[in-house]
C-alpha atoms as a printed R data frame, in Angstrom:
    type eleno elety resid chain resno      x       y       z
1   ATOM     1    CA   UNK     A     1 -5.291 -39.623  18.021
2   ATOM     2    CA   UNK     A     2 -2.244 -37.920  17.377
3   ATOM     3    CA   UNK     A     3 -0.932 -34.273  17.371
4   ATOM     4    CA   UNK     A     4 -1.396 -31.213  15.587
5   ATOM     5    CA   UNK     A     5  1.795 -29.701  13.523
6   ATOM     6    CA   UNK     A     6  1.884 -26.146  11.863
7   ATOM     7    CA   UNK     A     7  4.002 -26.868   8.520
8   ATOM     8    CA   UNK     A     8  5.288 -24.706   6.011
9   ATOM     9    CA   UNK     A     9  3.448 -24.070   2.575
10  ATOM    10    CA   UNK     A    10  5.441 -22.642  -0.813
11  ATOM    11    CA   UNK     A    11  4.157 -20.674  -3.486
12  ATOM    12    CA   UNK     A    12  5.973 -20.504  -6.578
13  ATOM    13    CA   UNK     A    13  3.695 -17.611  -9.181
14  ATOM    14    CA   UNK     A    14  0.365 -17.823  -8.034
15  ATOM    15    CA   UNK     A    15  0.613 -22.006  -7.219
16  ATOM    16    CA   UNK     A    16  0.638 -23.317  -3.678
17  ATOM    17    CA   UNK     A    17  2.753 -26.651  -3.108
18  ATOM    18    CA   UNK     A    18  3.693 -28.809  -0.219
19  ATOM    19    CA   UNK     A    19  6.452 -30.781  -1.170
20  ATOM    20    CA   UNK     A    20  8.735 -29.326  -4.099
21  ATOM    21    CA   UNK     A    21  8.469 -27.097  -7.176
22  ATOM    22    CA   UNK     A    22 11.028 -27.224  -9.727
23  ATOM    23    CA   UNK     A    23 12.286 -26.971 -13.524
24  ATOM    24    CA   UNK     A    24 14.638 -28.277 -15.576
25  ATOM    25    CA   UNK     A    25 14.485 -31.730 -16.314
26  ATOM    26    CA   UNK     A    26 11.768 -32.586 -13.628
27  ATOM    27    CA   UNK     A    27  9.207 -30.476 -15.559
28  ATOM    28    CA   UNK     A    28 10.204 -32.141 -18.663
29  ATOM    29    CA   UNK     A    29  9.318 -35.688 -17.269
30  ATOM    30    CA   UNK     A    30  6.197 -34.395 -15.349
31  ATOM    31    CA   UNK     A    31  5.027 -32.372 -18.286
32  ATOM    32    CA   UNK     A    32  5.489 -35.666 -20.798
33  ATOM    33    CA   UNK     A    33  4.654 -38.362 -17.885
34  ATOM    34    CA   UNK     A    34  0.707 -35.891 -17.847
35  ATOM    35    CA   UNK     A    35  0.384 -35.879 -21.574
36  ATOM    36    CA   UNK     A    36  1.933 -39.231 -22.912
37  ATOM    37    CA   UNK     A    37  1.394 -42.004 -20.859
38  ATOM    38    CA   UNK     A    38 -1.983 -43.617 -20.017
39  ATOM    39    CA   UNK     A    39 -0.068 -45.742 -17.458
40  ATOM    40    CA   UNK     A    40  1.444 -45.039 -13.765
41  ATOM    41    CA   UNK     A    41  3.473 -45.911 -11.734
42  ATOM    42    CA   UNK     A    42  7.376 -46.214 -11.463
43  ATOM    43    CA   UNK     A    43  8.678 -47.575 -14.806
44  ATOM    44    CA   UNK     A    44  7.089 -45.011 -17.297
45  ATOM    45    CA   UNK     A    45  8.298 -42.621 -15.228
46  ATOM    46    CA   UNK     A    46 11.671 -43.856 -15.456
47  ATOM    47    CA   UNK     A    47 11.580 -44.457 -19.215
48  ATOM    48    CA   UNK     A    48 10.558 -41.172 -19.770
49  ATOM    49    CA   UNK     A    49 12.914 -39.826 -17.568
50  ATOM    50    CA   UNK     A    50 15.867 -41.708 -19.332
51  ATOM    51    CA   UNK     A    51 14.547 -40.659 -22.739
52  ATOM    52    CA   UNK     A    52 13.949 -36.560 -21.571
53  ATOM    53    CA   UNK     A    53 17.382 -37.007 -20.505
54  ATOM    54    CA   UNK     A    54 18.742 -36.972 -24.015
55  ATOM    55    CA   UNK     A    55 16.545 -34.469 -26.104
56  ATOM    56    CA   UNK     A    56 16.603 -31.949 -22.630
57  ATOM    57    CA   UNK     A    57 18.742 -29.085 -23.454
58  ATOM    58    CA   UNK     A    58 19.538 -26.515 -20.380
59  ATOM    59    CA   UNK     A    59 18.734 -23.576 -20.905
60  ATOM    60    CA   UNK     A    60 20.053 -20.176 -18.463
61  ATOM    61    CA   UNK     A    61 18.265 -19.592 -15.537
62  ATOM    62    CA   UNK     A    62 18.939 -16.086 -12.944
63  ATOM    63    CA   UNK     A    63 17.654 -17.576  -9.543
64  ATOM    64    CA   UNK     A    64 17.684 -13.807  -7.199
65  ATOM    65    CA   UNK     A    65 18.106 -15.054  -3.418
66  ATOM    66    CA   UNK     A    66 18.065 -12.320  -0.815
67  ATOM    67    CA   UNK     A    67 21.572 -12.401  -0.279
68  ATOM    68    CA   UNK     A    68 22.927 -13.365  -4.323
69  ATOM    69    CA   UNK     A    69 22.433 -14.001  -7.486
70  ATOM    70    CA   UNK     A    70 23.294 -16.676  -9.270
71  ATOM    71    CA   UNK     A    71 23.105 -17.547 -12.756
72  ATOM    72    CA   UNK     A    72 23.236 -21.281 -14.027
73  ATOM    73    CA   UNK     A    73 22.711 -23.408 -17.111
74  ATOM    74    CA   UNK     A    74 21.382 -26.522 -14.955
75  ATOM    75    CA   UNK     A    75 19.663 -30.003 -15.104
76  ATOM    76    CA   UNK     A    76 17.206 -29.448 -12.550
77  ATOM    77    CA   UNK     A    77 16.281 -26.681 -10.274
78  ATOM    78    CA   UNK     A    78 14.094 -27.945  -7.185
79  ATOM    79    CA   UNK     A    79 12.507 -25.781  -4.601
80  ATOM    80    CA   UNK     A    80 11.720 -28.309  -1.444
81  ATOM    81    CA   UNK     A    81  9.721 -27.936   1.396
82  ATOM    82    CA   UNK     A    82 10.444 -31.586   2.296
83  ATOM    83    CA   UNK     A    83 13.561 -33.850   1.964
84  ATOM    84    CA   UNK     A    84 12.306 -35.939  -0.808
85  ATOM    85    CA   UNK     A    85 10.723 -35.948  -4.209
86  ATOM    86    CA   UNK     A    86  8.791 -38.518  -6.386
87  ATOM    87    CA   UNK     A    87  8.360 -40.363  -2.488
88  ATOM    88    CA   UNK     A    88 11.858 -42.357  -3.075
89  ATOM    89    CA   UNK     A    89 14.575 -38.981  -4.578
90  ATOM    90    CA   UNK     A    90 16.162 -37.713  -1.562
91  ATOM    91    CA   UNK     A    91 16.946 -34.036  -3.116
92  ATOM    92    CA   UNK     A    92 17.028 -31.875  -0.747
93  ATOM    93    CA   UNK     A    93 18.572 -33.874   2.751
94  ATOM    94    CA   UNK     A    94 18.345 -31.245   5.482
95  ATOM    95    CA   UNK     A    95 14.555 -29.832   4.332
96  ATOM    96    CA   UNK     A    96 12.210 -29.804   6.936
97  ATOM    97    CA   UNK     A    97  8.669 -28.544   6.414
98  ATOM    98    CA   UNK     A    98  8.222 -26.970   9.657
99  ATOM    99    CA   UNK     A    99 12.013 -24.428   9.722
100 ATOM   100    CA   UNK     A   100 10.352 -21.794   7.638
101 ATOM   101    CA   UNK     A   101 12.916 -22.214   4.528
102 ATOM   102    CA   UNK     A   102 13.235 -23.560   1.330
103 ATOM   103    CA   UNK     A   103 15.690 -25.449   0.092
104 ATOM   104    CA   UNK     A   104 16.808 -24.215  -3.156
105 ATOM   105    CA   UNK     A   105 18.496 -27.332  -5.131
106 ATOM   106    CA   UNK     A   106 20.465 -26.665  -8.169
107 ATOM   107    CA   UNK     A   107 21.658 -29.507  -9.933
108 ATOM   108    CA   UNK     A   108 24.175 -28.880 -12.264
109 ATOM   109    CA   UNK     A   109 23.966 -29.963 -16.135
110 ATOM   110    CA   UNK     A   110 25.747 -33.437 -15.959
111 ATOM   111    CA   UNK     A   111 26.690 -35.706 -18.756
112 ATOM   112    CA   UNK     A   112 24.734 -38.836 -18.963
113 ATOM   113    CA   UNK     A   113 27.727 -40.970 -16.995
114 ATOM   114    CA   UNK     A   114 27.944 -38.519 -14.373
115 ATOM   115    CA   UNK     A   115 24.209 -38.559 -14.035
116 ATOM   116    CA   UNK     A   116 24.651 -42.660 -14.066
117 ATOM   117    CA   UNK     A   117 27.419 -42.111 -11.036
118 ATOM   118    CA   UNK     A   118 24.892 -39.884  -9.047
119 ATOM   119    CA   UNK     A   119 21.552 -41.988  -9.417
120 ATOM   120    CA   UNK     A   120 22.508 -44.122  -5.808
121 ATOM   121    CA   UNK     A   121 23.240 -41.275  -4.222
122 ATOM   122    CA   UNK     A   122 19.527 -39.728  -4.944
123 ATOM   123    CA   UNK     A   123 18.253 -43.199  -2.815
124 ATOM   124    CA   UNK     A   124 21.252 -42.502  -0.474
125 ATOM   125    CA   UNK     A   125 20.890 -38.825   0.552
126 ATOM   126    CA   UNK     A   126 24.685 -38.562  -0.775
127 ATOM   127    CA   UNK     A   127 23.698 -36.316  -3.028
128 ATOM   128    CA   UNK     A   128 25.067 -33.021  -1.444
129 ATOM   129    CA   UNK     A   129 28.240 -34.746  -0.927
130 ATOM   130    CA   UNK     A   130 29.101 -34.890  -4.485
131 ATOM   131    CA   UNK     A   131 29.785 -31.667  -6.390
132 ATOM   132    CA   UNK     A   132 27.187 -32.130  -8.473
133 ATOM   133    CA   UNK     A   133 24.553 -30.665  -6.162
134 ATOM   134    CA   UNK     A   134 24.176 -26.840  -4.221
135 ATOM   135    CA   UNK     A   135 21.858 -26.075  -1.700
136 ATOM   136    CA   UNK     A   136 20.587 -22.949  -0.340
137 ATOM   137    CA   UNK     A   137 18.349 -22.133   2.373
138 ATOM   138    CA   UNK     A   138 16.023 -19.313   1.911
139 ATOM   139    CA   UNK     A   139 12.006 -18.117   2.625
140 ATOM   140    CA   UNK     A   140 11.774 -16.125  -0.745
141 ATOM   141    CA   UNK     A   141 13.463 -15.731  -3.947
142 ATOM   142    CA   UNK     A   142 12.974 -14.665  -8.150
143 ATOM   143    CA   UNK     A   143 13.545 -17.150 -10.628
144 ATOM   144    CA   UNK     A   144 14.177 -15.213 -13.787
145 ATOM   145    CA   UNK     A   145 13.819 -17.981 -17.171
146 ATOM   146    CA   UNK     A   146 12.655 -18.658 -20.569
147 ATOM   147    CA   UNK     A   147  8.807 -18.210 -20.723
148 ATOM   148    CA   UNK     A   148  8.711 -21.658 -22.995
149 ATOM   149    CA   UNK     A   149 10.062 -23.563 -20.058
150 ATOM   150    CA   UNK     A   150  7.798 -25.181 -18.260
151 ATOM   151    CA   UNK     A   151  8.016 -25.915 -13.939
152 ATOM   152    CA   UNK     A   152  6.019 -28.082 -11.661
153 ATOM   153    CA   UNK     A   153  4.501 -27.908  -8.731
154 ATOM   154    CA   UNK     A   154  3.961 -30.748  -6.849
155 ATOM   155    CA   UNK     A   155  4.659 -33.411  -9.581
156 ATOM   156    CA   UNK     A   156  1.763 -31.075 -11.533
157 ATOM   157    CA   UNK     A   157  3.226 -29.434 -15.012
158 ATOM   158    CA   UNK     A   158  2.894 -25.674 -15.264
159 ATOM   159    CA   UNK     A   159  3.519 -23.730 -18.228
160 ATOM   160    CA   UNK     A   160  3.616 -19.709 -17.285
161 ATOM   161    CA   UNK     A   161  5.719 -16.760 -16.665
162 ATOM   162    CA   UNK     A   162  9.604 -15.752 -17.433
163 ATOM   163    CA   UNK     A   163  9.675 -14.574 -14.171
164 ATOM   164    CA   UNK     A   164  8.405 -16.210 -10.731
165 ATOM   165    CA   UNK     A   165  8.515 -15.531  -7.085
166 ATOM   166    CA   UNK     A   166  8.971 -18.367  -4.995
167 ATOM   167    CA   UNK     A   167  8.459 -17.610  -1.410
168 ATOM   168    CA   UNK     A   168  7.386 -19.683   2.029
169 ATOM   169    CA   UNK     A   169  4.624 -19.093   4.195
170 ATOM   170    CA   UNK     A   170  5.371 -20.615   7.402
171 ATOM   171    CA   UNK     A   171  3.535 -22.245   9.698
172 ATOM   172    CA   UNK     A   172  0.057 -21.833   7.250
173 ATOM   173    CA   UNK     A   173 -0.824 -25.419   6.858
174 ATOM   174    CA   UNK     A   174 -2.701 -27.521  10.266
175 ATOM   175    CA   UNK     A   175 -1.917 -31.208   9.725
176 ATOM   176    CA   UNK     A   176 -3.361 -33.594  12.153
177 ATOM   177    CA   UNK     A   177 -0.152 -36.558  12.525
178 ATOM   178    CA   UNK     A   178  0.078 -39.540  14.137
């Protein structure tokens, strides 16, 4: 039963992913949730989010979109396919994973009370209404950052290059959906 739908697929270096790619503090948590925890689930993912949050130091990041650059110390950068992250974060509002773009998310380096004043919002979709929180819509772009900084792709940690071409390729994945 059901219907066929084309969906969009992102690459980010030589990785495929289907929801969102990112770096910043994301990686951080993915990266430490993969090595340091024997448990899953919600809470140790929180914890270690919490505790990331205060050793995580920003570091610059050139993100080349086909129409700017821009050129940001931030918290998190996410690249999403689809509107939310983690199953519950609602990052990225207006992705679809059938448009043929990416929505390029750049939170901006908050301070721990500011982050405190934005956490409903991530539940709410809010998000973009704040200032804390830039979107742009694009099918390809070069992410330009420190080598020791790792990203992830799909909630997977990747260590890798300085420099990384994130692009869409539209359409390439057949889902069968109710």
């Amino acid at each position: 039963n059901g219907q066929t739908r084309q969906i969009d697929v992102g690459k980010i270096g030589e990785r495929y992913f289907l929801t969102v790619a990112g770096m910043g503090l994301d990686a951080y948590v993915v990266q430490r949730y993969d090595e340091k925890t024997r448990w899953r689930g919600i809470l140790p993912y929180f914890y270690l989010t919490l505790v990331t949050f205060f050793q995580y130091k920003p570091q610059e990041v050139r993100l080349r979109l086909p129409d700017q650059e821009i050129v940001t110390e931030p918290l998190l950068v996410a690249f999403a396919n689809i509107r939310r992250v983690g199953g519950w974060i609602i990052i990225a509002p207006q992705a679809r994973p059938d448009d043929g773009l990416l929505d390029v998310c750049i939170l901006k380096n908050l301070s721990f009370g500011q982050a405190l004043r934005c956490v409903p919002s991530l539940f709410t979709g809010k998000l973009m209404e704040t200032s804390a929180l830039k979107v742009y819509q694009v099918d390809h772009l070069e992410v330009i950052k420190p080598a020791h900084w790792p990203y992830q792709v799909d909630g997977e940690p990747v260590l890798g290059s300085s420099c990384l071409s994130v692009s869409l390729l539209p359409g390439a994945l057949r889902l069968r959906c109710p």
